[in-house]
Coordinates of C-alpha atoms and ligand atoms in Angstrom, one line a residue:
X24 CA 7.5 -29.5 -41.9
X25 CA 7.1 -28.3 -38.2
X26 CA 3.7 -26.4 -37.1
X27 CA 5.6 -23.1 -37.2
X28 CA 6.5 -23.4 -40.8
X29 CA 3.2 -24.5 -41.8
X30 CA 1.6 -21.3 -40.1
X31 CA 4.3 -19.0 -41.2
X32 CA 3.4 -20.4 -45.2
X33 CA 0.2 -19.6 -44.5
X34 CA 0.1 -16.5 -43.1
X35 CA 2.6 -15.2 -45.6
X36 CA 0.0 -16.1 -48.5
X37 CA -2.8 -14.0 -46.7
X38 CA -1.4 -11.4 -44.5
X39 CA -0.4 -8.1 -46.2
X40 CA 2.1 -7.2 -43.8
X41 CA 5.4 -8.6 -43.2
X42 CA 5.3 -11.8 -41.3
X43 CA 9.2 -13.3 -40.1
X44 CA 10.0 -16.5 -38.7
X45 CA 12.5 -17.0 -35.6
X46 CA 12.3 -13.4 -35.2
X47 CA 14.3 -11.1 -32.4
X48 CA 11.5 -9.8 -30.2
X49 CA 13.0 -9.0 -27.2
X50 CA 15.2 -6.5 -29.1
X51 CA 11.9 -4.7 -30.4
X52 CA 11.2 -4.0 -26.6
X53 CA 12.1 -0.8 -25.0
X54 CA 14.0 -3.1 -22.4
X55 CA 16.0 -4.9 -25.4
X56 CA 16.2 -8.1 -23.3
X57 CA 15.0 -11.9 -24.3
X58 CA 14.5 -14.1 -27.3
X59 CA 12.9 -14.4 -30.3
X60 CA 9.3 -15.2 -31.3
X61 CA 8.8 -18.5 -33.3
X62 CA 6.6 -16.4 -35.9
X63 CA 6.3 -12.4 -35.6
X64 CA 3.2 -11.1 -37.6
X65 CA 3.1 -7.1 -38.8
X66 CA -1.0 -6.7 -39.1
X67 CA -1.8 -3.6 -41.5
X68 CA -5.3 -4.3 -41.4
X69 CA -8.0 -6.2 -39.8
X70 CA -8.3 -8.1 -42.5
X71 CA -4.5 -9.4 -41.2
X72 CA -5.8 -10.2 -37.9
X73 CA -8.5 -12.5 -38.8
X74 CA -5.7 -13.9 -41.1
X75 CA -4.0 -14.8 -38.0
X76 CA -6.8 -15.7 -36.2
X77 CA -7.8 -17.9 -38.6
X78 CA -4.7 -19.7 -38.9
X79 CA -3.7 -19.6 -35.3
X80 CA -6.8 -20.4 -33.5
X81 CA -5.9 -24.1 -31.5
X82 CA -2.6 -24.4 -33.1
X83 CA 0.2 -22.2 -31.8
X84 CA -0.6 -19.7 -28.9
X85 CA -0.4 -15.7 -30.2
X86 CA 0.1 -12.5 -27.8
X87 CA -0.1 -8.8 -28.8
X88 CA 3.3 -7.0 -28.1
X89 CA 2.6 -3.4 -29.3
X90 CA 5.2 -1.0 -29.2
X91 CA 7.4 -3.2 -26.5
X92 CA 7.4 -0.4 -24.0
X93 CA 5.8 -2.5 -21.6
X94 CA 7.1 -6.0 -21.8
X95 CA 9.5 -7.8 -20.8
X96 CA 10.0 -11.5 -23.3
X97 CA 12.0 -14.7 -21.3
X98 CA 15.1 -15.2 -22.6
X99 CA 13.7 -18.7 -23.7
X100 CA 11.9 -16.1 -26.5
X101 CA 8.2 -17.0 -27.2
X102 CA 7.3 -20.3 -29.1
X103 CA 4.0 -18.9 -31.1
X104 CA 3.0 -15.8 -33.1
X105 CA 3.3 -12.3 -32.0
X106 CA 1.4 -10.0 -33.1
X107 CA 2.3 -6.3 -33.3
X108 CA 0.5 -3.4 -35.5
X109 CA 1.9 -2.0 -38.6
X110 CA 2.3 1.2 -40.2
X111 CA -1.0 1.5 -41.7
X112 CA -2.7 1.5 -37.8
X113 CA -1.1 4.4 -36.9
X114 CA -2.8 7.1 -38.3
X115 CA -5.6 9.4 -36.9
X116 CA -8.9 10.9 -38.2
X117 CA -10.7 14.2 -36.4
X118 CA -14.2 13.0 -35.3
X119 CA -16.8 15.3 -33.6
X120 CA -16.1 14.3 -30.3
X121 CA -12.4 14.6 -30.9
X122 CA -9.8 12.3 -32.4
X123 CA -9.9 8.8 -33.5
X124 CA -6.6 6.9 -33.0
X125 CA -5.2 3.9 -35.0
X126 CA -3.9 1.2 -32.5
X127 CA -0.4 1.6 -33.5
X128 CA -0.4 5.3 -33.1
X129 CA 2.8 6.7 -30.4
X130 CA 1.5 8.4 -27.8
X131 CA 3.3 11.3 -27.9
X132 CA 3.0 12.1 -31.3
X133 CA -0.6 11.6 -30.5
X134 CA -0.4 14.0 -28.2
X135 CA 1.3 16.6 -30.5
X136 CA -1.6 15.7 -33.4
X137 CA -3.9 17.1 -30.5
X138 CA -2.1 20.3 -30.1
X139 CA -2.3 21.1 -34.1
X140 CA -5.7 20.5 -34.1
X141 CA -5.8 22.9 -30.9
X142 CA -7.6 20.1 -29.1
X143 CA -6.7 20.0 -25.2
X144 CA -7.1 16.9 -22.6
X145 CA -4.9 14.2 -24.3
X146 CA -1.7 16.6 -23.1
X147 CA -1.0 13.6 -20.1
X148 CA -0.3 11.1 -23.2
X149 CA 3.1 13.1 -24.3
X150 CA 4.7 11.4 -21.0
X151 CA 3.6 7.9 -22.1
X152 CA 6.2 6.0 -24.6
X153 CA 3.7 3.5 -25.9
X154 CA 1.0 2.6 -28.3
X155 CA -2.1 3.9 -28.4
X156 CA -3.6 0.4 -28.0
X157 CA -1.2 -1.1 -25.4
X158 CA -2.3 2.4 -23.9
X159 CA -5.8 1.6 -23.7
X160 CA -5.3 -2.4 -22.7
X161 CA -3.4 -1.1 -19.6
X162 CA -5.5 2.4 -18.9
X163 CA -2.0 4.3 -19.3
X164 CA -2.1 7.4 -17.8
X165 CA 0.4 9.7 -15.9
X166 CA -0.5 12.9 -13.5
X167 CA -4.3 11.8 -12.2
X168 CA -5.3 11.5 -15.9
X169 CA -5.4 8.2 -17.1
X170 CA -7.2 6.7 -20.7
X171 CA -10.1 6.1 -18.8
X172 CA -10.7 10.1 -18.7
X173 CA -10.5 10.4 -22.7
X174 CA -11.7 7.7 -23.9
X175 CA -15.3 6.6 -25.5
X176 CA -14.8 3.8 -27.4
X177 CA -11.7 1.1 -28.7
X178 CA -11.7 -1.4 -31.1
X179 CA -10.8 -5.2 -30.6
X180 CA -10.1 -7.7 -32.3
X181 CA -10.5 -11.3 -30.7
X182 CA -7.5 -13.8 -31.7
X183 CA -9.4 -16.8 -30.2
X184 CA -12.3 -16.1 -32.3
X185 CA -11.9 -14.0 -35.0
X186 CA -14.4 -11.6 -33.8
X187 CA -14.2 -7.8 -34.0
X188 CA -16.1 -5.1 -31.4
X189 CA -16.2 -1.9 -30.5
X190 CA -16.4 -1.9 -27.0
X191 CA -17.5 1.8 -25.5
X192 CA -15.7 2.8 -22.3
X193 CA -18.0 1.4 -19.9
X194 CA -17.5 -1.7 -21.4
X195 CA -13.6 -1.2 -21.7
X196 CA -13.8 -2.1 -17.5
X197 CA -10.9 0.8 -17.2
X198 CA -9.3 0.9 -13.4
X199 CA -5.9 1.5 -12.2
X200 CA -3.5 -0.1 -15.0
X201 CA -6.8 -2.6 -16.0
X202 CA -9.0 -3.4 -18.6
X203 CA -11.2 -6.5 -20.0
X204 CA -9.4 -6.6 -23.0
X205 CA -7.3 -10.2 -22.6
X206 CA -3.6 -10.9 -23.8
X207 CA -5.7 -12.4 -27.2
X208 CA -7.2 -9.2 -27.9
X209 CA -6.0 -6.6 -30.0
X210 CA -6.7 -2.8 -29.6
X211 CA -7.3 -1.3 -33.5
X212 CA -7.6 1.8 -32.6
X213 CA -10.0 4.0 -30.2
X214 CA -12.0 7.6 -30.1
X215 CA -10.8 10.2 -27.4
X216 CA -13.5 13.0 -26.8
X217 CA -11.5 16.6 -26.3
X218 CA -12.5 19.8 -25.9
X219 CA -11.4 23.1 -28.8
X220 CA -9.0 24.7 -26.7
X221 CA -5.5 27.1 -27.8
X222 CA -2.7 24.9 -29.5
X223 CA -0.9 26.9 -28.4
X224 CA -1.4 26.2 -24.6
X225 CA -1.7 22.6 -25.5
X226 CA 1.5 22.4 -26.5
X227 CA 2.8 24.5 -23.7
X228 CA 1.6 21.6 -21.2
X229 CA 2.7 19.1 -23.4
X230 CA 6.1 20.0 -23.1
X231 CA 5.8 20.8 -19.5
X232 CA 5.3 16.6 -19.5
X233 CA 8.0 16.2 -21.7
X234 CA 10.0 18.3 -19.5
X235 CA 8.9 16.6 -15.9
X236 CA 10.0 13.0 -17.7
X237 CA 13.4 14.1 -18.6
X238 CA 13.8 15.4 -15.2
X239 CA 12.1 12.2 -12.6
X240 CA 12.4 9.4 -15.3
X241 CA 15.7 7.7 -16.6
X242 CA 16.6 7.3 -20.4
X243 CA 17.8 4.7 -21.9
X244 CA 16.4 1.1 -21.5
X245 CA 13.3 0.5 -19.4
X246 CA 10.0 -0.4 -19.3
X247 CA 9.1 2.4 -17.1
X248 CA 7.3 1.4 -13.7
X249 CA 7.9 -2.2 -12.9
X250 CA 5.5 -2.5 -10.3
X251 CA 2.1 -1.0 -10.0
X252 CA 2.0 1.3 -7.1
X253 CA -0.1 -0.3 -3.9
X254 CA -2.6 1.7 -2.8
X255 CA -2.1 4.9 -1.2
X256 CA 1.7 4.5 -1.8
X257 CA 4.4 4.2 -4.7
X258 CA 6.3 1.6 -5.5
X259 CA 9.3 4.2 -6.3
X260 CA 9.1 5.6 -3.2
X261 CA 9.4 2.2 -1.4
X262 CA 12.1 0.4 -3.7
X263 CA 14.1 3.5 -2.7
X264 CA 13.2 3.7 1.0
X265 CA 14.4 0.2 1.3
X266 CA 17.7 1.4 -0.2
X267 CA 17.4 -0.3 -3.4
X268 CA 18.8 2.4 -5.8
X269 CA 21.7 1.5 -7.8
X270 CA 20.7 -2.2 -7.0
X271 CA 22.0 -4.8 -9.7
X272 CA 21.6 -8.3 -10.8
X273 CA 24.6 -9.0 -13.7
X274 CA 23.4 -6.0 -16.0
X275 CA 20.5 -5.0 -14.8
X276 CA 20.0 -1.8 -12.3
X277 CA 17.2 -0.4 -10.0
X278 CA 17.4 3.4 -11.8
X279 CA 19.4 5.9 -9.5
X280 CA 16.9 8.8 -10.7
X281 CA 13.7 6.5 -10.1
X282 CA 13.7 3.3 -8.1
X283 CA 10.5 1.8 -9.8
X284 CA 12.6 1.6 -13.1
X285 CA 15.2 -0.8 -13.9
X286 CA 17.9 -0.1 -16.9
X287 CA 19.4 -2.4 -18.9
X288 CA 22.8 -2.9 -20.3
X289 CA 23.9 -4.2 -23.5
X290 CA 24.1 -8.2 -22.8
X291 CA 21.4 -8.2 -20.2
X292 CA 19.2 -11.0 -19.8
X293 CA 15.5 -11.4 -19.2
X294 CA 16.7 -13.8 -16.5
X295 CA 18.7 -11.1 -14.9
X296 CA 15.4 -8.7 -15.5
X297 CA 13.8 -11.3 -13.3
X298 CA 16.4 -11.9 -10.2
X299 CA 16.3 -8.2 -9.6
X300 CA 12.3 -8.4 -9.2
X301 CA 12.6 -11.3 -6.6
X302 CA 15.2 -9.8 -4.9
X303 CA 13.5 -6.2 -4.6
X304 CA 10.4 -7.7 -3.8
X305 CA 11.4 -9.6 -1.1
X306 CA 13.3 -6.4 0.4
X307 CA 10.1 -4.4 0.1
X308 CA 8.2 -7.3 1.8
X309 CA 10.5 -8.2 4.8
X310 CA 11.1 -4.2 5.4
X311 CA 6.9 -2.6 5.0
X312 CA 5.1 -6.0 4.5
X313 CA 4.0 -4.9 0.6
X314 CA 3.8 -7.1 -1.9
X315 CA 4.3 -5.4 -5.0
X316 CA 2.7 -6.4 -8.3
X317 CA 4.6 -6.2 -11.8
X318 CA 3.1 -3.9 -14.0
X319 CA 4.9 -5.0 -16.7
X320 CA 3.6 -8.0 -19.0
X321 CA 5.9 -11.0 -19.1
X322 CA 6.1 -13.4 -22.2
X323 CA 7.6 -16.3 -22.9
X324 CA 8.3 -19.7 -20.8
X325 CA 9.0 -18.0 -17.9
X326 CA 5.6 -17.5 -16.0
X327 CA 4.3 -14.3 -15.3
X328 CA 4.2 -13.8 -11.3
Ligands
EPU2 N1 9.8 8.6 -5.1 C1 10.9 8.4 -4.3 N2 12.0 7.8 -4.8 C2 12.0 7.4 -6.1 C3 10.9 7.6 -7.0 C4 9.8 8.2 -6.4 O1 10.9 8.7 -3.1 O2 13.0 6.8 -6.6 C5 8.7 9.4 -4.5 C6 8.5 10.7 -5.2 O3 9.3 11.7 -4.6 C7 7.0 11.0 -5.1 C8 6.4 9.6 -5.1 O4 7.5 8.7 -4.8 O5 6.8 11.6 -3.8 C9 5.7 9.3 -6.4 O6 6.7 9.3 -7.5 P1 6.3 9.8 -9.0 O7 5.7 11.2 -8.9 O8 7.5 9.7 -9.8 O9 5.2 8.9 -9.4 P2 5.1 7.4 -9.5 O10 3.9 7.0 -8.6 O11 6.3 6.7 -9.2 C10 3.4 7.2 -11.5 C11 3.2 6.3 -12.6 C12 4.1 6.7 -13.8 C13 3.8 8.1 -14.2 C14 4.1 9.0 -13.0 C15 3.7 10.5 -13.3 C16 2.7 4.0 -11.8 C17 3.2 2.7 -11.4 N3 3.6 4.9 -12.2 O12 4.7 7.1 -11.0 O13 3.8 5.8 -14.9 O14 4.7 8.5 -15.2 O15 3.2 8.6 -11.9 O16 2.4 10.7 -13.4 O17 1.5 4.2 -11.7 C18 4.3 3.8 -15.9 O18 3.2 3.4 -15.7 O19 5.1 3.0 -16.6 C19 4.8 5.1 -15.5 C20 6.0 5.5 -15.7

């Protein structure tokens, strides 16, 4: 039997969530691009994660995919385990300080908890089609508020070792899109401190996000920003300065309503996902000597750049 069977068998026997062999990951991204994952794992618990740990650790390479919403997997698909939270991480419990998150949790229906609870500063989150934990990893934020505002503590779990933290905010390392935590580490969950304010108004401003997405973001299948905006400047603003709208590489497409999205058609490859980066890249170098910087995570064979 090959490695991959032997792990899947044993994972199977000790994790309590669904693990599936030769699995369709790129279709459980938001970009619906790329292959499959050799193994994908559905942790419910932490108990799951040191399962995988445990069975993974110097045998077959793991990453952390979250909700997808960030990522972008090679068409070659990824030959180890992915890991990506289940059902059972995705709840929330009112703390004193405010709210305390399971990794899994979707932003914006974290946001809304906030709003019922009549809890204000977490309103930024409703823009922000992720998880909680992918969230935290990337300090997501949107409209000068970022994670690193909210948040006083996460919990990881390290896949190379098995070992579980809570790491306080300081310690998080938060900057623009950056943390400490590695591609090995999982985000459980995290506190965000908030302050009693009118659910009312909360939800008010939360649908003033919703409302300011619908209206400067596309629909359909992205990633949301590709690139990381250089400092002092935006990397929509450039991509569409350099007259790079409507751009397209087989059946993918700089967005027309933002140029640091690209959109996906059905039958669009990770490949193609990749030509268009190269080729907008090198327009934005050769015309205002940036180099832009992905912000989205790449997995799989093909290399990150
Ligand atoms: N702009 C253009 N053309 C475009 C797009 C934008 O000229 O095609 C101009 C806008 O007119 C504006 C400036 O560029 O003057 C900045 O654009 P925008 O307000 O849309 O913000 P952004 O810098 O492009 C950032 C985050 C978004 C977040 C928004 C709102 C990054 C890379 N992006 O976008 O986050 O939603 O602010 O707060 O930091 C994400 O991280 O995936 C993401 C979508």
């Amino acid at each position: 039997m090959s490695v991959h069977a032997d792990v899947a068998e044993l994972l199977r026997a000790r994790v309590a969530g669904n693990v599936m062999v030769a699995a369709p990951l790129g279709a459980l991204t938001t970009f619906r691009v790329g292959g499959t994952a050799a193994i994908l794992v559905e942790a419910e618990s932490d108990g799951d994660l040191l399962a995988v740990s445990e069975f993974t650790r110097g045998v077959v390479p793991v990453a952390v995919i979250g909700r997808g919403s960030n990522l972008l997997v090679a068409d070659e698909g990824f030959a180890g385990v992915a890991v990506r939270l289940g059902a059972a991480l995705r709840g929330h419990a009112r703390t004193e300080l405010g709210v305390r998150f399971g990794g899994a949790a979707y932003l914006p229906n974290a946001a809304k908890t906030t709003a019922r609870l009549a809890l204000s500063g977490f309103e930024f989150a409703a823009e922000i089609p992720g998880s909680f934990g992918g969230a935290v990893r990337m300090n997501a934020g949107a409209h000068g508020r970022s994670m690193a505002d909210v948040l006083v503590s996460a919990d990881v779990v390290d896949l190379s070792s098995g070992r579980r933290r809570t790491l306080s905010v300081a310690e998080l390392g938060l900057s623009y899109r950056r943390s400490v935590i590695a591609p090995g580490q999982v985000v459980t969950g995290g506190e965000v401190r908030l302050e009693a304010g009118s659910g009312e108004a909360v939800s008010a401003r939360i649908r003033e996000h919703l409302d300011w997405r619908r209206a400067h973001q596309p629909g359909g299948r992205s990633a949301g920003s590709m690139f990381k905006n250089p400092p002092g400047d935006s990397a929509g603003r450039l991509i569409d300065a350099a007259g790079l709208k409507g751009a397209r590489v087989g059946g993918v497409e700089v967005s027309v309503v933002h140029a640091n999205f690209f959109v996906t058609a059905p039958g669009a490859t990770a490949t193609e996902v990749l030509a268009l980066v190269d080729r907008v890249r090198e327009t934005v170098v050769a015309r205002f000597g940036i180099q832009l910087e992905l912000e989205v995570q790449v997995l799989g064979h093909t290399m990150p750049r």
